[in-house]
PDB file of C-alpha atoms in Angstrom:
ATOM      1  CA  MET A   1       6.267  31.417  12.636  1.00  0.00           C
ATOM      2  CA  GLU A   2       9.348  29.213  10.978  1.00  0.00           C
ATOM      3  CA  LYS A   3       9.250  25.996  10.524  1.00  0.00           C
ATOM      4  CA  LYS A   4      12.495  25.400  12.670  1.00  0.00           C
ATOM      5  CA  ASP A   5       9.853  26.559  15.494  1.00  0.00           C
ATOM      6  CA  LEU A   6       6.877  24.297  13.497  1.00  0.00           C
ATOM      7  CA  ARG A   7       6.949  21.884  16.108  1.00  0.00           C
ATOM      8  CA  VAL A   8       5.858  18.063  15.012  1.00  0.00           C
ATOM      9  CA  ILE A   9       5.639  14.521  15.452  1.00  0.00           C
ATOM     10  CA  PHE A  10       5.335  12.226  12.941  1.00  0.00           C
ATOM     11  CA  MET A  11       3.727   8.476  13.519  1.00  0.00           C
ATOM     12  CA  GLY A  12       4.458   5.888  10.340  1.00  0.00           C
ATOM     13  CA  THR A  13       5.785   2.750  10.665  1.00  0.00           C
ATOM     14  CA  PRO A  14       6.487   1.319   7.140  1.00  0.00           C
ATOM     15  CA  GLU A  15       9.174   2.380   4.093  1.00  0.00           C
ATOM     16  CA  PHE A  16       6.414   4.907   3.199  1.00  0.00           C
ATOM     17  CA  ALA A  17       6.487   6.561   5.500  1.00  0.00           C
ATOM     18  CA  VAL A  18      10.318   6.636   5.501  1.00  0.00           C
ATOM     19  CA  GLY A  19      10.048   8.876   2.292  1.00  0.00           C
ATOM     20  CA  THR A  20       7.892  11.538   4.061  1.00  0.00           C
ATOM     21  CA  LEU A  21       9.778  11.642   7.421  1.00  0.00           C
ATOM     22  CA  SER A  22      13.605  11.352   5.404  1.00  0.00           C
ATOM     23  CA  ARG A  23      11.793  14.638   3.568  1.00  0.00           C
ATOM     24  CA  LEU A  24      10.723  16.898   5.940  1.00  0.00           C
ATOM     25  CA  ILE A  25      13.669  16.550   7.850  1.00  0.00           C
ATOM     26  CA  GLU A  26      15.696  17.305   5.429  1.00  0.00           C
ATOM     27  CA  ALA A  27      13.527  20.359   4.219  1.00  0.00           C
ATOM     28  CA  GLY A  28      14.364  22.061   8.016  1.00  0.00           C
ATOM     29  CA  TYR A  29      11.187  20.995  10.362  1.00  0.00           C
ATOM     30  CA  ARG A  30      11.939  20.330  13.589  1.00  0.00           C
ATOM     31  CA  VAL A  31      10.094  16.925  14.331  1.00  0.00           C
ATOM     32  CA  VAL A  32       9.974  16.562  18.211  1.00  0.00           C
ATOM     33  CA  ALA A  33       9.283  12.767  18.711  1.00  0.00           C
ATOM     34  CA  VAL A  34       8.338   9.750  15.704  1.00  0.00           C
ATOM     35  CA  VAL A  35       5.586   7.940  16.667  1.00  0.00           C
ATOM     36  CA  THR A  36       5.747   3.936  15.354  1.00  0.00           C
ATOM     37  CA  GLN A  37       4.610   0.481  16.008  1.00  0.00           C
ATOM     38  CA  PRO A  38       6.220  -1.835  18.642  1.00  0.00           C
ATOM     39  CA  ASP A  39       8.720  -3.502  17.258  1.00  0.00           C
ATOM     40  CA  LYS A  40       8.018  -7.367  15.619  1.00  0.00           C
ATOM     41  CA  PRO A  41       8.911 -10.779  16.310  1.00  0.00           C
ATOM     42  CA  VAL A  42      10.789 -12.147  13.649  1.00  0.00           C
ATOM     43  CA  GLY A  43      12.774 -15.758  12.858  1.00  0.00           C
ATOM     44  CA  ARG A  44      11.689 -19.003  13.283  1.00  0.00           C
ATOM     45  CA  HIS A  45      11.046 -18.792  17.258  1.00  0.00           C
ATOM     46  CA  GLN A  46      10.001 -15.270  17.152  1.00  0.00           C
ATOM     47  CA  ASN A  47      12.887 -14.759  20.143  1.00  0.00           C
ATOM     48  CA  ALA A  48      14.153 -11.222  17.742  1.00  0.00           C
ATOM     49  CA  LEU A  49      12.204  -7.727  17.369  1.00  0.00           C
ATOM     50  CA  GLN A  50      12.376  -6.052  14.727  1.00  0.00           C
ATOM     51  CA  PRO A  51      11.705  -2.203  14.495  1.00  0.00           C
ATOM     52  CA  PRO A  52       9.642  -0.372  12.365  1.00  0.00           C
ATOM     53  CA  PRO A  53      11.567   1.195   9.553  1.00  0.00           C
ATOM     54  CA  VAL A  54      10.454   4.827  10.691  1.00  0.00           C
ATOM     55  CA  LYS A  55      12.015   3.635  14.067  1.00  0.00           C
ATOM     56  CA  THR A  56      14.982   2.888  12.465  1.00  0.00           C
ATOM     57  CA  TYR A  57      15.507   5.961  10.755  1.00  0.00           C
ATOM     58  CA  ALA A  58      14.021   8.140  14.184  1.00  0.00           C
ATOM     59  CA  LEU A  59      17.030   7.087  16.308  1.00  0.00           C
ATOM     60  CA  GLU A  60      19.780   7.249  13.352  1.00  0.00           C
ATOM     61  CA  LYS A  61      18.606  10.764  13.132  1.00  0.00           C
ATOM     62  CA  GLY A  62      18.739  11.268  17.076  1.00  0.00           C
ATOM     63  CA  ILE A  63      14.376  11.889  17.043  1.00  0.00           C
ATOM     64  CA  PRO A  64      12.964  10.361  20.371  1.00  0.00           C
ATOM     65  CA  VAL A  65      10.426   6.872  19.794  1.00  0.00           C
ATOM     66  CA  LEU A  66       7.562   6.350  21.053  1.00  0.00           C
ATOM     67  CA  GLN A  67       6.056   3.253  20.472  1.00  0.00           C
ATOM     68  CA  PRO A  68       2.458   2.374  22.683  1.00  0.00           C
ATOM     69  CA  GLU A  69       0.945  -0.733  22.466  1.00  0.00           C
ATOM     70  CA  LYS A  70      -2.323   1.000  23.036  1.00  0.00           C
ATOM     71  CA  MET A  71      -3.162   4.869  21.291  1.00  0.00           C
ATOM     72  CA  LYS A  72      -5.221   5.235  24.270  1.00  0.00           C
ATOM     73  CA  ASP A  73      -3.509   3.967  26.614  1.00  0.00           C
ATOM     74  CA  PRO A  74      -2.369   7.175  28.978  1.00  0.00           C
ATOM     75  CA  GLU A  75       1.000   7.182  29.974  1.00  0.00           C
ATOM     76  CA  PHE A  76       1.110   7.044  26.408  1.00  0.00           C
ATOM     77  CA  VAL A  77      -0.642  10.044  25.478  1.00  0.00           C
ATOM     78  CA  ALA A  78       0.574  12.169  28.638  1.00  0.00           C
ATOM     79  CA  GLN A  79       3.984  11.314  27.059  1.00  0.00           C
ATOM     80  CA  LEU A  80       2.496  12.926  23.926  1.00  0.00           C
ATOM     81  CA  ALA A  81       0.448  15.965  25.463  1.00  0.00           C
ATOM     82  CA  ARG A  82       4.424  16.963  26.935  1.00  0.00           C
ATOM     83  CA  TYR A  83       5.686  17.252  23.868  1.00  0.00           C
ATOM     84  CA  GLU A  84       3.486  19.949  22.637  1.00  0.00           C
ATOM     85  CA  ALA A  85       3.214  19.468  19.265  1.00  0.00           C
ATOM     86  CA  ASP A  86       1.787  21.954  16.693  1.00  0.00           C
ATOM     87  CA  ILE A  87       0.957  19.470  14.219  1.00  0.00           C
ATOM     88  CA  GLN A  88       0.698  15.642  13.514  1.00  0.00           C
ATOM     89  CA  VAL A  89       1.626  13.991  10.572  1.00  0.00           C
ATOM     90  CA  VAL A  90       0.898  10.775   9.656  1.00  0.00           C
ATOM     91  CA  VAL A  91       1.434   8.490   7.050  1.00  0.00           C
ATOM     92  CA  ALA A  92       0.654   4.701   6.800  1.00  0.00           C
ATOM     93  CA  PHE A  93       0.015   4.278  10.698  1.00  0.00           C
ATOM     94  CA  ARG A  94      -3.337   3.120  12.321  1.00  0.00           C
ATOM     95  CA  MET A  95      -6.490   4.704  13.619  1.00  0.00           C
ATOM     96  CA  LEU A  96      -5.972   7.377  16.421  1.00  0.00           C
ATOM     97  CA  PRO A  97      -8.294   8.059  19.190  1.00  0.00           C
ATOM     98  CA  GLU A  98      -9.788  11.958  19.724  1.00  0.00           C
ATOM     99  CA  VAL A  99      -7.864  12.235  22.317  1.00  0.00           C
ATOM    100  CA  VAL A 100      -4.620  11.367  19.961  1.00  0.00           C
ATOM    101  CA  TRP A 101      -5.759  13.649  17.019  1.00  0.00           C
ATOM    102  CA  GLY A 102      -7.472  16.123  18.533  1.00  0.00           C
ATOM    103  CA  MET A 103      -4.786  17.033  20.484  1.00  0.00           C
ATOM    104  CA  PRO A 104      -2.692  19.818  18.617  1.00  0.00           C
ATOM    105  CA  ARG A 105      -3.456  22.669  17.977  1.00  0.00           C
ATOM    106  CA  TYR A 106      -3.105  22.524  14.433  1.00  0.00           C
ATOM    107  CA  GLY A 107      -4.542  19.718  13.851  1.00  0.00           C
ATOM    108  CA  THR A 108      -3.243  16.429  12.752  1.00  0.00           C
ATOM    109  CA  PHE A 109      -3.353  15.400   9.287  1.00  0.00           C
ATOM    110  CA  ASN A 110      -2.720  12.549   7.030  1.00  0.00           C
ATOM    111  CA  VAL A 111      -1.352  11.245   3.622  1.00  0.00           C
ATOM    112  CA  HIS A 112      -2.986   9.019   2.219  1.00  0.00           C
ATOM    113  CA  ALA A 113      -1.475   6.703  -0.980  1.00  0.00           C
ATOM    114  CA  ALA A 114      -4.744   7.409  -2.943  1.00  0.00           C
ATOM    115  CA  LEU A 115      -7.554  10.310  -4.668  1.00  0.00           C
ATOM    116  CA  LEU A 116      -9.993  10.473  -1.860  1.00  0.00           C
ATOM    117  CA  PRO A 117     -12.489   9.851  -1.158  1.00  0.00           C
ATOM    118  CA  GLN A 118     -11.579   7.220  -3.487  1.00  0.00           C
ATOM    119  CA  TYR A 119     -10.121   3.778  -2.065  1.00  0.00           C
ATOM    120  CA  ARG A 120     -10.665   4.764   1.400  1.00  0.00           C
ATOM    121  CA  GLY A 121      -8.593   1.444   3.497  1.00  0.00           C
ATOM    122  CA  ALA A 122      -5.155   0.045   3.846  1.00  0.00           C
ATOM    123  CA  ALA A 123      -4.727  -1.223   0.371  1.00  0.00           C
ATOM    124  CA  PRO A 124      -4.825   1.663  -1.859  1.00  0.00           C
ATOM    125  CA  ILE A 125      -2.428   0.778  -4.025  1.00  0.00           C
ATOM    126  CA  ASN A 126      -3.546  -2.465  -4.480  1.00  0.00           C
ATOM    127  CA  TRP A 127      -7.393  -2.320  -5.260  1.00  0.00           C
ATOM    128  CA  ALA A 128      -6.455   0.466  -7.845  1.00  0.00           C
ATOM    129  CA  ILE A 129      -4.142  -1.814  -9.572  1.00  0.00           C
ATOM    130  CA  ILE A 130      -6.584  -4.573  -9.460  1.00  0.00           C
ATOM    131  CA  ASN A 131      -9.364  -2.981 -10.584  1.00  0.00           C
ATOM    132  CA  GLY A 132      -8.027  -1.586 -14.141  1.00  0.00           C
ATOM    133  CA  GLU A 133      -7.234   2.505 -12.672  1.00  0.00           C
ATOM    134  CA  THR A 134      -5.257   4.217 -15.171  1.00  0.00           C
ATOM    135  CA  GLU A 135      -4.443   7.348 -12.132  1.00  0.00           C
ATOM    136  CA  THR A 136      -3.852   7.131  -8.082  1.00  0.00           C
ATOM    137  CA  GLY A 137      -2.356  10.282  -5.934  1.00  0.00           C
ATOM    138  CA  VAL A 138      -1.914  11.533  -2.898  1.00  0.00           C
ATOM    139  CA  THR A 139      -3.988  13.559  -0.858  1.00  0.00           C
ATOM    140  CA  THR A 140      -3.526  15.042   2.476  1.00  0.00           C
ATOM    141  CA  PHE A 141      -6.793  15.390   5.532  1.00  0.00           C
ATOM    142  CA  PHE A 142      -7.315  16.261   8.445  1.00  0.00           C
ATOM    143  CA  LEU A 143      -8.420  12.736  10.904  1.00  0.00           C
ATOM    144  CA  ASP A 144     -11.173  12.654  11.606  1.00  0.00           C
ATOM    145  CA  HIS A 145     -13.555  10.552  13.850  1.00  0.00           C
ATOM    146  CA  ASP A 146     -14.175   8.177  10.979  1.00  0.00           C
ATOM    147  CA  ILE A 147     -10.743   6.157   8.571  1.00  0.00           C
ATOM    148  CA  ASP A 148     -10.215   8.603   5.531  1.00  0.00           C
ATOM    149  CA  THR A 149     -12.913  10.273   5.719  1.00  0.00           C
ATOM    150  CA  GLY A 150     -11.894  14.449   6.774  1.00  0.00           C
ATOM    151  CA  ARG A 151     -11.653  16.919   5.118  1.00  0.00           C
ATOM    152  CA  ILE A 152      -9.168  17.463   2.461  1.00  0.00           C
ATOM    153  CA  ILE A 153      -6.453  19.660   1.834  1.00  0.00           C
ATOM    154  CA  LEU A 154      -4.266  18.972  -0.552  1.00  0.00           C
ATOM    155  CA  GLN A 155      -4.377  16.169  -3.253  1.00  0.00           C
ATOM    156  CA  LYS A 156      -1.783  15.009  -6.860  1.00  0.00           C
ATOM    157  CA  PRO A 157      -2.530  12.652  -9.199  1.00  0.00           C
ATOM    158  CA  PHE A 158      -0.321   9.687 -10.401  1.00  0.00           C
ATOM    159  CA  ALA A 159      -0.442   7.947 -13.247  1.00  0.00           C
ATOM    160  CA  ILE A 160      -0.372   3.984 -13.086  1.00  0.00           C
ATOM    161  CA  PRO A 161       1.058   2.262 -16.738  1.00  0.00           C
ATOM    162  CA  ASP A 162      -1.359  -0.656 -18.248  1.00  0.00           C
ATOM    163  CA  ASP A 163       1.911  -2.436 -17.748  1.00  0.00           C
ATOM    164  CA  ALA A 164       2.873  -1.194 -13.045  1.00  0.00           C
ATOM    165  CA  ASP A 165       2.559  -3.421 -10.703  1.00  0.00           C
ATOM    166  CA  VAL A 166       2.872  -3.033  -7.035  1.00  0.00           C
ATOM    167  CA  GLU A 167       6.136  -1.367  -6.517  1.00  0.00           C
ATOM    168  CA  TYR A 168       5.905   0.518  -9.503  1.00  0.00           C
ATOM    169  CA  VAL A 169       3.726   2.152  -7.603  1.00  0.00           C
ATOM    170  CA  TYR A 170       5.129   2.668  -4.703  1.00  0.00           C
ATOM    171  CA  ASP A 171       8.072   4.016  -5.092  1.00  0.00           C
ATOM    172  CA  GLY A 172       6.065   6.504  -6.719  1.00  0.00           C
ATOM    173  CA  LEU A 173       3.547   7.100  -3.734  1.00  0.00           C
ATOM    174  CA  MET A 174       6.401   7.380  -1.793  1.00  0.00           C
ATOM    175  CA  ASN A 175       7.469  10.208  -3.549  1.00  0.00           C
ATOM    176  CA  LEU A 176       4.794  12.552  -3.990  1.00  0.00           C
ATOM    177  CA  GLY A 177       3.721  11.591  -0.695  1.00  0.00           C
ATOM    178  CA  ALA A 178       6.880  13.477   0.934  1.00  0.00           C
ATOM    179  CA  ASP A 179       6.438  15.567  -1.986  1.00  0.00           C
ATOM    180  CA  ILE A 180       2.727  16.916  -0.967  1.00  0.00           C
ATOM    181  CA  ALA A 181       2.889  16.236   3.029  1.00  0.00           C
ATOM    182  CA  GLU A 182       5.943  18.945   2.965  1.00  0.00           C
ATOM    183  CA  GLU A 183       3.462  20.915   1.021  1.00  0.00           C
ATOM    184  CA  THR A 184       1.473  20.461   3.545  1.00  0.00           C
ATOM    185  CA  LEU A 185       3.016  21.855   6.176  1.00  0.00           C
ATOM    186  CA  GLN A 186       3.982  24.922   3.971  1.00  0.00           C
ATOM    187  CA  LEU A 187      -0.032  25.759   4.490  1.00  0.00           C
ATOM    188  CA  VAL A 188       0.282  25.346   7.826  1.00  0.00           C
ATOM    189  CA  LEU A 189       3.074  28.452   7.933  1.00  0.00           C
ATOM    190  CA  ALA A 190       1.115  30.278   5.605  1.00  0.00           C
ATOM    191  CA  HIS A 191      -1.831  30.432   6.885  1.00  0.00           C
ATOM    192  CA  ASP A 192      -0.822  29.972  10.940  1.00  0.00           C
ATOM    193  CA  GLY A 193      -3.013  26.372  10.837  1.00  0.00           C
ATOM    194  CA  ASN A 194      -5.892  28.096   9.323  1.00  0.00           C
ATOM    195  CA  ILE A 195      -5.799  25.784   6.437  1.00  0.00           C
ATOM    196  CA  PRO A 196      -8.394  25.910   3.460  1.00  0.00           C
ATOM    197  CA  SER A 197     -10.456  22.290   3.270  1.00  0.00           C
ATOM    198  CA  LYS A 198     -12.828  21.169   2.167  1.00  0.00           C
ATOM    199  CA  ALA A 199     -15.503  18.044   3.112  1.00  0.00           C
ATOM    200  CA  GLN A 200     -15.085  15.198   0.591  1.00  0.00           C
ATOM    201  CA  ALA A 201     -18.394  15.117  -0.436  1.00  0.00           C
ATOM    202  CA  ASP A 202     -18.051  17.935  -2.586  1.00  0.00           C
ATOM    203  CA  CYS A 203     -14.821  16.117  -4.118  1.00  0.00           C
ATOM    204  CA  HIS A 204     -17.214  13.363  -6.584  1.00  0.00           C
ATOM    205  CA  SER A 205     -20.514  13.931  -7.401  1.00  0.00           C
ATOM    206  CA  ALA A 206     -23.444  11.645  -6.840  1.00  0.00           C
ATOM    207  CA  ASP A 207     -23.160   8.928 -10.054  1.00  0.00           C
ATOM    208  CA  GLU A 208     -20.123   8.396  -9.432  1.00  0.00           C
ATOM    209  CA  THR A 209     -18.939   4.878  -7.803  1.00  0.00           C
ATOM    210  CA  LEU A 210     -16.729   4.932  -4.597  1.00  0.00           C
ATOM    211  CA  HIS A 211     -14.220   1.930  -4.425  1.00  0.00           C
ATOM    212  CA  ALA A 212     -12.772   0.958  -0.820  1.00  0.00           C
ATOM    213  CA  ALA A 213      -9.289  -0.464   0.042  1.00  0.00           C
ATOM    214  CA  PRO A 214     -10.010  -3.644   2.431  1.00  0.00           C
ATOM    215  CA  LYS A 215      -7.067  -4.543   3.822  1.00  0.00           C
ATOM    216  CA  ILE A 216      -5.953  -7.682   2.271  1.00  0.00           C
ATOM    217  CA  PHE A 217      -5.694 -11.411   3.121  1.00  0.00           C
ATOM    218  CA  LYS A 218      -4.648 -14.745   1.898  1.00  0.00           C
ATOM    219  CA  GLU A 219      -7.859 -15.372   1.183  1.00  0.00           C
ATOM    220  CA  THR A 220      -8.224 -12.401  -1.599  1.00  0.00           C
ATOM    221  CA  CYS A 221      -5.169 -13.214  -2.820  1.00  0.00           C
ATOM    222  CA  HIS A 222      -6.651 -16.237  -4.475  1.00  0.00           C
ATOM    223  CA  ILE A 223      -7.067 -15.829  -8.656  1.00  0.00           C
ATOM    224  CA  LEU A 224     -10.247 -16.627  -9.906  1.00  0.00           C
ATOM    225  CA  TRP A 225      -9.875 -18.054 -14.011  1.00  0.00           C
ATOM    226  CA  ASP A 226     -12.895 -17.181 -14.872  1.00  0.00           C
ATOM    227  CA  ARG A 227     -12.067 -13.881 -15.655  1.00  0.00           C
ATOM    228  CA  PRO A 228     -11.594 -11.845 -18.733  1.00  0.00           C
ATOM    229  CA  ALA A 229      -8.245 -12.008 -18.650  1.00  0.00           C
ATOM    230  CA  LYS A 230      -8.037  -8.405 -18.442  1.00  0.00           C
ATOM    231  CA  GLN A 231      -9.426  -8.269 -14.535  1.00  0.00           C
ATOM    232  CA  VAL A 232      -6.566 -11.447 -13.881  1.00  0.00           C
ATOM    233  CA  TYR A 233      -3.986  -9.568 -15.572  1.00  0.00           C
ATOM    234  CA  ASP A 234      -4.782  -6.663 -13.527  1.00  0.00           C
ATOM    235  CA  PHE A 235      -5.207  -8.013 -10.384  1.00  0.00           C
ATOM    236  CA  ILE A 236      -1.770 -10.160 -10.521  1.00  0.00           C
ATOM    237  CA  ARG A 237       0.007  -7.086 -10.941  1.00  0.00           C
ATOM    238  CA  GLY A 238      -2.208  -5.531  -8.656  1.00  0.00           C
ATOM    239  CA  LEU A 239      -0.459  -7.310  -5.694  1.00  0.00           C
ATOM    240  CA  SER A 240       2.590  -8.024  -7.365  1.00  0.00           C
ATOM    241  CA  PRO A 241       5.386  -8.493  -5.616  1.00  0.00           C
ATOM    242  CA  VAL A 242       3.083  -8.358  -2.084  1.00  0.00           C
ATOM    243  CA  PRO A 243       1.795  -9.923  -1.025  1.00  0.00           C
ATOM    244  CA  THR A 244       1.460 -12.309  -4.209  1.00  0.00           C
ATOM    245  CA  ALA A 245      -1.837 -13.262  -5.901  1.00  0.00           C
ATOM    246  CA  TRP A 246      -1.895 -17.468  -5.998  1.00  0.00           C
ATOM    247  CA  THR A 247      -2.842 -20.582  -7.421  1.00  0.00           C
ATOM    248  CA  SER A 248      -3.486 -23.937  -7.366  1.00  0.00           C
ATOM    249  CA  LEU A 249      -1.654 -26.497  -9.707  1.00  0.00           C
ATOM    250  CA  LEU A 250      -2.203 -30.132 -10.302  1.00  0.00           C
ATOM    251  CA  LEU A 251       1.042 -31.103  -9.433  1.00  0.00           C
ATOM    252  CA  ASN A 252       3.465 -34.610  -9.860  1.00  0.00           C
ATOM    253  CA  GLY A 253      -0.017 -36.547  -8.391  1.00  0.00           C
ATOM    254  CA  GLY A 254      -0.692 -33.743  -5.660  1.00  0.00           C
ATOM    255  CA  GLU A 255      -1.133 -30.539  -5.747  1.00  0.00           C
ATOM    256  CA  ALA A 256       0.999 -27.859  -5.597  1.00  0.00           C
ATOM    257  CA  THR A 257       0.727 -23.816  -4.525  1.00  0.00           C
ATOM    258  CA  ILE A 258       2.154 -21.375  -7.112  1.00  0.00           C
ATOM    259  CA  LYS A 259       2.145 -17.759  -6.436  1.00  0.00           C
ATOM    260  CA  ILE A 260       2.216 -15.521  -9.966  1.00  0.00           C
ATOM    261  CA  PHE A 261       4.226 -12.332 -10.334  1.00  0.00           C
ATOM    262  CA  LYS A 262       4.215 -11.362 -12.947  1.00  0.00           C
ATOM    263  CA  ALA A 263       1.425 -11.968 -16.070  1.00  0.00           C
ATOM    264  CA  ARG A 264       1.262 -11.032 -20.739  1.00  0.00           C
ATOM    265  CA  LYS A 265      -1.996 -10.416 -22.150  1.00  0.00           C
ATOM    266  CA  THR A 266      -2.834 -12.524 -24.869  1.00  0.00           C
ATOM    267  CA  ASP A 267      -5.178 -11.430 -27.886  1.00  0.00           C
ATOM    268  CA  THR A 268      -5.727 -15.172 -29.036  1.00  0.00           C
ATOM    269  CA  PRO A 269      -9.360 -16.364 -27.541  1.00  0.00           C
ATOM    270  CA  CYS A 270      -9.333 -19.659 -25.331  1.00  0.00           C
ATOM    271  CA  THR A 271     -13.435 -19.929 -25.232  1.00  0.00           C
ATOM    272  CA  ASP A 272     -13.494 -23.891 -26.315  1.00  0.00           C
ATOM    273  CA  HIS A 273     -11.115 -24.356 -23.099  1.00  0.00           C
ATOM    274  CA  ARG A 274     -12.026 -24.472 -19.183  1.00  0.00           C
ATOM    275  CA  PRO A 275     -10.709 -21.882 -16.810  1.00  0.00           C
ATOM    276  CA  GLY A 276      -7.565 -22.513 -15.524  1.00  0.00           C
ATOM    277  CA  THR A 277      -6.962 -24.227 -18.506  1.00  0.00           C
ATOM    278  CA  VAL A 278      -2.871 -25.349 -18.668  1.00  0.00           C
ATOM    279  CA  MET A 279      -1.237 -24.721 -21.891  1.00  0.00           C
ATOM    280  CA  THR A 280       2.848 -24.818 -23.454  1.00  0.00           C
ATOM    281  CA  ASP A 281       4.249 -22.937 -26.225  1.00  0.00           C
ATOM    282  CA  ARG A 282       7.602 -22.851 -27.489  1.00  0.00           C
ATOM    283  CA  GLY A 283       8.509 -22.362 -23.443  1.00  0.00           C
ATOM    284  CA  ARG A 284       5.469 -20.004 -22.079  1.00  0.00           C
ATOM    285  CA  LEU A 285       2.599 -21.087 -19.878  1.00  0.00           C
ATOM    286  CA  LEU A 286      -0.962 -19.911 -20.817  1.00  0.00           C
ATOM    287  CA  ALA A 287      -3.932 -20.116 -18.407  1.00  0.00           C
ATOM    288  CA  ALA A 288      -7.086 -20.343 -20.080  1.00  0.00           C
ATOM    289  CA  CYS A 289      -9.263 -17.416 -18.596  1.00  0.00           C
ATOM    290  CA  GLN A 290     -12.755 -16.344 -19.761  1.00  0.00           C
ATOM    291  CA  ASP A 291     -12.034 -14.826 -23.133  1.00  0.00           C
ATOM    292  CA  CYS A 292      -8.532 -15.157 -23.676  1.00  0.00           C
ATOM    293  CA  TRP A 293      -4.865 -17.591 -23.149  1.00  0.00           C
ATOM    294  CA  LEU A 294      -2.454 -14.801 -20.265  1.00  0.00           C
ATOM    295  CA  GLU A 295       0.475 -15.945 -20.378  1.00  0.00           C
ATOM    296  CA  ILE A 296       2.915 -16.666 -16.788  1.00  0.00           C
ATOM    297  CA  ALA A 297       5.909 -14.909 -16.932  1.00  0.00           C
ATOM    298  CA  ASP A 298       7.121 -15.252 -13.073  1.00  0.00           C
ATOM    299  CA  LEU A 299       6.503 -17.887 -10.349  1.00  0.00           C
ATOM    300  CA  GLN A 300       7.573 -18.679  -7.732  1.00  0.00           C
ATOM    301  CA  LEU A 301       6.231 -22.902  -6.822  1.00  0.00           C
ATOM    302  CA  SER A 302       6.239 -23.395  -3.253  1.00  0.00           C
ATOM    303  CA  GLY A 303       8.980 -23.721  -0.884  1.00  0.00           C
ATOM    304  CA  LYS A 304      10.929 -22.147  -4.060  1.00  0.00           C
ATOM    305  CA  LYS A 305      12.792 -19.639  -5.487  1.00  0.00           C
ATOM    306  CA  ARG A 306      11.532 -17.218  -8.095  1.00  0.00           C
ATOM    307  CA  MET A 307      11.663 -18.071 -11.284  1.00  0.00           C
ATOM    308  CA  ALA A 308      11.126 -17.229 -15.171  1.00  0.00           C
ATOM    309  CA  ALA A 309       8.663 -19.593 -15.740  1.00  0.00           C
ATOM    310  CA  ARG A 310      10.979 -21.054 -19.164  1.00  0.00           C
ATOM    311  CA  ASP A 311      12.618 -22.400 -16.311  1.00  0.00           C
ATOM    312  CA  PHE A 312      10.054 -23.772 -14.424  1.00  0.00           C
ATOM    313  CA  LEU A 313       8.758 -25.229 -17.733  1.00  0.00           C
ATOM    314  CA  ASN A 314      11.908 -27.143 -17.939  1.00  0.00           C
ATOM    315  CA  GLY A 315      11.749 -29.085 -14.803  1.00  0.00           C
ATOM    316  CA  ASN A 316       7.584 -29.465 -15.719  1.00  0.00           C
ATOM    317  CA  LYS A 317       6.988 -31.233 -18.484  1.00  0.00           C
ATOM    318  CA  ASN A 318       3.170 -32.901 -20.082  1.00  0.00           C
ATOM    319  CA  LEU A 319       1.083 -29.547 -18.366  1.00  0.00           C
ATOM    320  CA  ASP A 320      -0.816 -29.324 -21.042  1.00  0.00           C
ATOM    321  CA  GLY A 321      -4.422 -29.417 -20.240  1.00  0.00           C
ATOM    322  CA  VAL A 322      -4.001 -29.690 -15.951  1.00  0.00           C
ATOM    323  CA  LEU A 323      -6.231 -27.501 -14.113  1.00  0.00           C
ATOM    324  CA  LEU A 324      -5.059 -24.591 -12.222  1.00  0.00           C
ATOM    325  CA  ARG A 325      -7.810 -23.360  -9.646  1.00  0.00           C
TER     326      ARG A 325
END
């Protein structure tokens, strides 16, 4: 079988998934339909609908788009079956029922933004950076009954520099994910669908700690200053630019929420200061952690625009000794 004859259904929603979808189309694969999330209400009154990035791209390419509310809906399942897909490719989508992932004759594979079995879950990029990892990657694996547990097909590593934030890793893995999806489809063609794969239990040692990557909520993003400065630094870059780490500051007689986008490590001890204590030094905004001062470089005060710390200090004086919490 040639790539133009392989009937592919693509499932995904965000910009991250568009990278893979566009690669497959440009490489000459026959994407017969796209499945994505329903349009999302936006605006002050939630009276406008915003299509997912994958839908926008698919319609530009003239590809049919399905947007089921429920993946088990009999009407959707029947509609999906009519496309007679040989294989389904999933990138940054939702959990699928067996009636969907088991439908194609060659099965369904997922592109996951981590080196499974590490960082199973909804936010693998964030958690890898938060935990100070120096390497992550992408994995293709066959879907099964549980989340991110299926048999591994291919993996590609990706280095995480010490100053990298989510945007950097996201962009890198989006490109790498497109590479690995294309290579996986090449295996499908070369092996007539019988792709070599291995169980995740065989991909790590018994004494290796497995880290999870659960969904991130607002409360997850609250900075705890009584941690080593390196941990706080990794936490901030692991949530930047979105959803963004935050803290509270007593400002002008009230408590204000501040989002922190960028920080810098220092080697200056601060063990004689309470964690969260603010200090200013020649236009620099510093916060005490468990062991060292951490410089806050870029921030956003609630209701204001993102700004450099120096600009923030120009409008907010006498902050020495104030607590972040």
